[in-house]
Amino acid sequence: QAAKPHVVVLATGGTIAGAGASAANSATYSAAKVPVDKLLAGLPELGQVARVSGEQVFQIASESFTNEHLLTLARRVSALSKQADVNGIVITHGTDTLEETAYFLNLVVRTTKPIVVVGSMRPGTALSADGALNLYDAVSVAASQDAAGKGVLVTLNDEIQSGRDVSKTVNIKTEAFKSQWGPLGMVVEGRNYWFRAPVKRHTSASEFNIDEIQSLPAVDIVYGYGNMNTTGIDAYGKAGVKALIHAGTGNGSVAAQAVPALRALRANGVQVIRGARVPDGFVLRNAEQPDDQYDWVVAHDLRPQKARILAMVALTKPQDAKSLQRIFWEY
Ligand SMILES: NC(=O)C[C@H](N)C(=O)O
């Protein structure tokens, strides 16, 4: 037992810690109910792959994960990653914003040790609950040498996904987390099967470091549609955002009536980042809008919620639109 790798499970809540009134409640239940000690005690099989200890960091549903939660969690992950007696870290998390937290950690925690974020679509009280196997998979990946240096990982539905690429794509099925670039591998019965590795900068190769980040700047998102008005854009400008993500139609196209409002924001020093509401593909510079002329940035293949995370992290340091665009290509 002592020879097994030590994996710390940081629990933050979500459905993986949820409980429903009856086993038939797969969708109607309360998230963030079961404490980490009970989660781990209910899964003695974890002892086959690791020596596991648990910490309750928060007990919340992930739709309420604030920037303060991100900072607190990342600082704890960073501190643990520097401990010689810790081999890997697992974060249990609600699935609604799991992709944002995984990407945030991927950008700011300077380590090569495995970090795995995991959630579930059904509470542990439900028929065919998926949390137990997802957590077993997460711990076994976090305990593996071969998971080191691959950035923050996400395990659900037997897949090992890159925390950068993965998104929640279905809100009711257990097969909910997908990446348009495909999973990195699969985890089956405590063994990892790898098929690809991330090429974007992450963790130990990042220029960002949670140990040097005091706070995150305000970055918000406006949603594009044909009849959109400029009320939201103007309000965010007045509120003092440092960057605004435009979740545009198609290839990040922007309604004609919204363009002057976004240009006015940019003239006031706000970074304008052109993303897309289309789930897959990527936004090209100077297609649909003249980004060079307007001094705008494109979000590359990042969905608006992920572009928001990268923009916040990037803008913890001074950036002009060129350096911000460089960061969007590299991370
Ligand atoms: N499946 C889940 O975990 C959903 C829940 N609302 C959460 O994100 O905390």
Coordinates of C-alpha atoms in Angstrom, one line a residue, residues 13-300:
G13 CA -19.0 19.8 -5.3
G14 CA -21.1 19.3 -8.4
T15 CA -23.3 16.3 -9.4
I16 CA -20.5 13.9 -8.6
A17 CA -21.2 14.9 -5.0
G18 CA -25.0 15.1 -5.7
A19 CA -27.9 13.2 -4.1
G20 CA -31.4 12.7 -5.3
A21 CA -34.6 11.6 -3.5
S22 CA -34.9 8.3 -5.4
A23 CA -32.8 6.1 -7.6
A24 CA -35.0 7.1 -10.5
N25 CA -33.9 10.7 -10.2
S26 CA -31.1 11.0 -12.7
A27 CA -31.8 14.7 -13.5
T28 CA -33.7 16.0 -10.5
Y29 CA -31.4 16.1 -7.5
S30 CA -29.3 18.4 -5.4
A31 CA -25.7 18.9 -6.5
A32 CA -22.8 19.3 -3.9
K33 CA -24.2 17.3 -1.0
V34 CA -21.8 14.4 -0.3
P35 CA -18.6 15.2 1.5
V36 CA -15.3 14.0 0.0
D37 CA -14.6 11.5 2.9
K38 CA -17.9 9.8 2.1
L39 CA -17.1 9.8 -1.7
L40 CA -13.8 8.2 -1.1
A41 CA -15.0 5.7 1.5
G42 CA -17.7 4.6 -1.0
L43 CA -15.0 3.6 -3.5
P44 CA -12.5 1.2 -1.7
E45 CA -11.3 0.1 -5.2
L46 CA -9.3 3.4 -5.3
G47 CA -6.8 1.6 -3.0
Q48 CA -5.9 -0.7 -5.9
V49 CA -4.4 2.2 -7.9
A50 CA -3.3 4.8 -5.4
R51 CA -3.0 6.0 -1.8
V52 CA -5.7 8.6 -1.8
S53 CA -6.4 11.5 0.6
G54 CA -9.2 14.0 0.2
E55 CA -9.7 17.7 0.9
Q56 CA -13.0 19.5 0.7
V57 CA -12.1 22.8 -1.0
F58 CA -15.7 23.9 -1.7
Q59 CA -19.1 22.3 -1.8
I60 CA -20.8 24.1 -4.7
A61 CA -22.6 23.6 -8.0
S62 CA -20.2 24.6 -10.7
E63 CA -22.5 27.1 -12.4
S64 CA -21.6 29.3 -9.4
F65 CA -17.8 29.0 -9.8
T66 CA -16.5 32.5 -9.5
N67 CA -13.0 33.9 -10.3
E68 CA -12.2 33.7 -6.6
H69 CA -13.0 30.0 -6.6
L70 CA -10.7 29.6 -9.6
L71 CA -7.9 31.4 -7.8
T72 CA -8.3 29.5 -4.5
L73 CA -8.4 26.1 -6.2
A74 CA -5.4 26.8 -8.5
R75 CA -3.3 28.0 -5.5
R76 CA -4.1 24.8 -3.6
V77 CA -3.3 22.7 -6.7
S78 CA 0.0 24.6 -7.2
A79 CA 1.0 24.1 -3.6
L80 CA 0.2 20.4 -3.6
S81 CA 2.1 19.9 -6.9
K82 CA 5.3 21.2 -5.2
Q83 CA 5.0 18.6 -2.4
A84 CA 7.4 15.7 -2.8
D85 CA 4.9 13.3 -1.3
V86 CA 2.1 14.1 -3.8
N87 CA 2.2 12.3 -7.2
G88 CA -1.0 13.4 -8.7
I89 CA -4.0 15.6 -8.1
V90 CA -7.7 15.0 -8.9
I91 CA -10.3 17.7 -8.7
T92 CA -14.0 16.6 -8.4
H93 CA -16.1 19.3 -10.0
G94 CA -19.6 20.0 -11.4
T95 CA -19.7 19.4 -15.1
D96 CA -21.3 22.7 -16.1
T97 CA -18.1 24.8 -15.9
L98 CA -15.6 21.9 -15.6
E99 CA -14.1 22.9 -18.9
E100 CA -13.3 26.4 -17.7
T101 CA -11.6 25.3 -14.5
A102 CA -9.6 22.6 -16.4
Y103 CA -8.4 25.1 -18.9
F104 CA -7.6 27.7 -16.2
L105 CA -5.5 25.1 -14.3
N106 CA -3.9 24.1 -17.6
L107 CA -2.7 27.7 -18.1
V108 CA -1.5 28.7 -14.6
V109 CA -0.2 25.6 -12.6
R110 CA 3.5 25.1 -13.4
T111 CA 3.9 21.4 -12.9
T112 CA 4.4 18.2 -14.9
K113 CA 2.6 16.1 -12.3
P114 CA -0.8 14.7 -13.5
I115 CA -3.8 16.9 -12.7
V116 CA -7.2 15.4 -13.6
V117 CA -10.5 17.1 -13.4
V118 CA -13.6 14.8 -13.1
G119 CA -17.3 15.1 -12.8
S120 CA -20.4 13.1 -13.4
M121 CA -23.7 13.5 -15.2
R122 CA -25.8 11.6 -12.7
P123 CA -25.7 11.8 -8.8
G124 CA -24.3 8.8 -6.9
T125 CA -27.9 7.9 -5.8
A126 CA -29.1 7.4 -9.3
L127 CA -29.5 4.2 -11.3
S128 CA -26.4 3.8 -13.6
A129 CA -24.6 6.6 -11.7
D130 CA -21.4 7.4 -13.7
G131 CA -19.5 9.2 -10.9
A132 CA -17.8 6.2 -9.3
L133 CA -16.1 4.9 -12.5
N134 CA -15.2 8.4 -13.6
L135 CA -13.5 9.0 -10.2
Y136 CA -11.8 5.7 -10.3
D137 CA -10.5 6.5 -13.8
A138 CA -9.4 10.0 -12.7
V139 CA -7.4 8.6 -9.7
S140 CA -5.8 5.9 -11.8
V141 CA -4.8 8.4 -14.5
A142 CA -3.5 10.9 -11.8
A143 CA -1.4 8.0 -10.3
S144 CA 0.2 7.1 -13.7
Q145 CA 3.7 8.2 -14.7
D146 CA 2.6 8.3 -18.4
A147 CA 0.0 11.0 -17.6
A148 CA 2.8 13.4 -16.6
G149 CA 3.5 16.5 -18.8
K150 CA 0.2 16.2 -20.8
G151 CA -1.4 19.2 -19.3
V152 CA -4.6 19.2 -17.2
L153 CA -6.7 16.1 -18.2
V154 CA -10.4 15.3 -17.9
T155 CA -11.8 11.8 -17.4
L156 CA -15.5 11.0 -18.1
N157 CA -17.1 8.1 -20.0
D158 CA -13.8 6.1 -20.2
E159 CA -12.1 8.8 -22.1
I160 CA -9.0 10.9 -21.3
Q161 CA -9.6 14.4 -22.7
S162 CA -7.3 17.5 -22.8
G163 CA -8.6 20.1 -20.4
R164 CA -7.9 22.7 -23.1
D165 CA -10.0 21.1 -25.8
V166 CA -12.9 19.4 -24.0
S167 CA -16.4 20.9 -23.6
K168 CA -19.7 19.8 -22.3
T169 CA -21.7 19.2 -25.4
V170 CA -24.9 17.4 -24.1
N171 CA -26.7 18.3 -20.9
I172 CA -28.5 15.0 -20.2
K173 CA -26.4 12.0 -21.3
T174 CA -23.3 10.5 -19.7
E175 CA -21.5 10.8 -23.0
A176 CA -21.4 14.6 -22.5
F177 CA -17.7 15.7 -22.9
K178 CA -16.2 16.0 -26.3
S179 CA -13.5 17.7 -28.2
Q180 CA -13.5 18.3 -31.9
W181 CA -9.9 17.2 -31.9
G182 CA -10.7 13.9 -30.2
P183 CA -9.8 12.4 -26.8
L184 CA -6.1 12.0 -26.0
G185 CA -6.7 8.4 -24.9
M186 CA -8.9 6.0 -23.1
V187 CA -8.7 4.6 -19.5
V188 CA -9.9 1.1 -19.0
E189 CA -9.6 -1.0 -15.8
G190 CA -6.9 1.2 -14.4
R191 CA -4.8 1.3 -17.6
N192 CA -4.2 4.2 -19.9
Y193 CA -4.2 3.9 -23.7
W194 CA -2.8 7.0 -25.3
F195 CA -3.4 8.1 -28.9
R196 CA -2.3 11.7 -29.1
A197 CA -0.7 14.5 -27.0
P198 CA -1.5 18.2 -26.8
V199 CA 0.6 20.6 -28.9
K200 CA -0.5 23.9 -27.3
R201 CA 1.5 25.4 -24.4
H202 CA 0.4 24.4 -21.0
T203 CA 1.3 23.9 -17.3
S204 CA 5.1 23.7 -17.0
A205 CA 5.6 25.5 -20.4
S206 CA 3.2 28.3 -19.6
E207 CA 4.4 31.9 -19.2
F208 CA 1.7 32.3 -16.6
N209 CA 2.0 31.2 -13.0
I210 CA -0.8 31.1 -10.3
D211 CA 1.8 31.9 -7.7
E212 CA 2.2 35.4 -9.2
I213 CA -1.5 36.1 -10.0
Q214 CA -3.3 38.2 -7.3
S215 CA -6.6 38.7 -9.1
L216 CA -8.3 38.3 -12.5
P217 CA -9.4 41.2 -14.7
A218 CA -13.1 41.5 -15.8
V219 CA -13.7 39.7 -19.1
D220 CA -17.3 39.1 -20.2
I221 CA -19.1 37.6 -23.2
V222 CA -21.8 38.9 -25.5
Y223 CA -23.9 36.6 -27.7
G224 CA -24.3 37.3 -31.4
Y225 CA -27.5 37.0 -33.4
G226 CA -29.0 38.8 -36.4
N227 CA -31.2 41.2 -34.5
M228 CA -28.7 41.9 -31.7
N229 CA -28.5 45.4 -30.3
T230 CA -25.7 47.2 -28.6
T231 CA -27.2 47.3 -25.1
G232 CA -25.0 44.6 -23.7
I233 CA -21.8 45.8 -25.4
D234 CA -22.3 49.3 -24.2
A235 CA -23.1 48.2 -20.6
Y236 CA -20.0 46.0 -20.4
G237 CA -17.9 48.9 -21.7
K238 CA -19.4 51.2 -19.0
A239 CA -18.8 48.5 -16.3
G240 CA -15.1 48.7 -17.2
V241 CA -14.4 45.3 -18.7
K242 CA -10.8 44.7 -19.9
A243 CA -11.9 42.5 -22.7
L244 CA -15.1 41.4 -24.3
I245 CA -15.6 38.1 -26.1
H246 CA -18.1 38.3 -29.0
A247 CA -19.7 34.9 -29.5
G248 CA -20.3 35.5 -33.1
T249 CA -22.4 33.7 -35.7
G250 CA -20.7 31.4 -38.2
N251 CA -17.0 32.2 -38.6
G252 CA -17.2 34.8 -35.8
S253 CA -19.3 37.2 -38.0
V254 CA -20.7 40.3 -36.3
A255 CA -24.0 42.0 -37.0
A256 CA -23.5 45.3 -38.8
Q257 CA -25.2 47.3 -36.1
A258 CA -22.8 45.9 -33.4
V259 CA -19.6 46.7 -35.2
P260 CA -19.4 50.4 -34.3
A261 CA -20.1 49.7 -30.6
L262 CA -17.3 47.1 -30.6
R263 CA -14.9 49.5 -32.3
A264 CA -15.8 52.2 -29.8
L265 CA -14.9 49.8 -27.0
R266 CA -11.5 49.0 -28.6
A267 CA -10.9 52.8 -29.0
N268 CA -11.3 53.0 -25.2
G269 CA -8.7 50.3 -24.7
V270 CA -10.9 47.3 -24.3
Q271 CA -9.7 44.2 -26.1
V272 CA -12.3 42.8 -28.5
I273 CA -12.0 39.1 -29.1
R274 CA -14.0 37.6 -31.9
G275 CA -15.1 34.0 -31.1
A276 CA -18.0 32.0 -32.5
R277 CA -21.2 30.5 -31.1
V278 CA -20.7 27.6 -33.5
P279 CA -19.4 24.7 -31.3
D280 CA -16.6 23.5 -33.7
G281 CA -14.2 24.9 -36.2
F282 CA -12.1 27.9 -35.6
V283 CA -12.2 31.6 -36.3
L284 CA -9.8 33.0 -39.0
R285 CA -8.2 36.4 -38.7
N286 CA -9.5 39.0 -41.2
A287 CA -12.2 36.6 -42.5
E288 CA -15.7 38.1 -41.8
Q289 CA -14.2 41.2 -40.1
P290 CA -11.0 43.2 -40.8
D291 CA -9.3 42.3 -37.5
D292 CA -6.0 44.0 -38.5
Q293 CA -7.7 47.3 -39.3
Y294 CA -9.9 47.2 -36.1
D295 CA -7.1 45.9 -33.9
W296 CA -9.3 43.0 -32.8
V297 CA -8.2 39.5 -31.7
V298 CA -9.7 36.2 -32.9
A299 CA -10.4 33.4 -30.4
H300 CA -8.8 30.6 -32.6

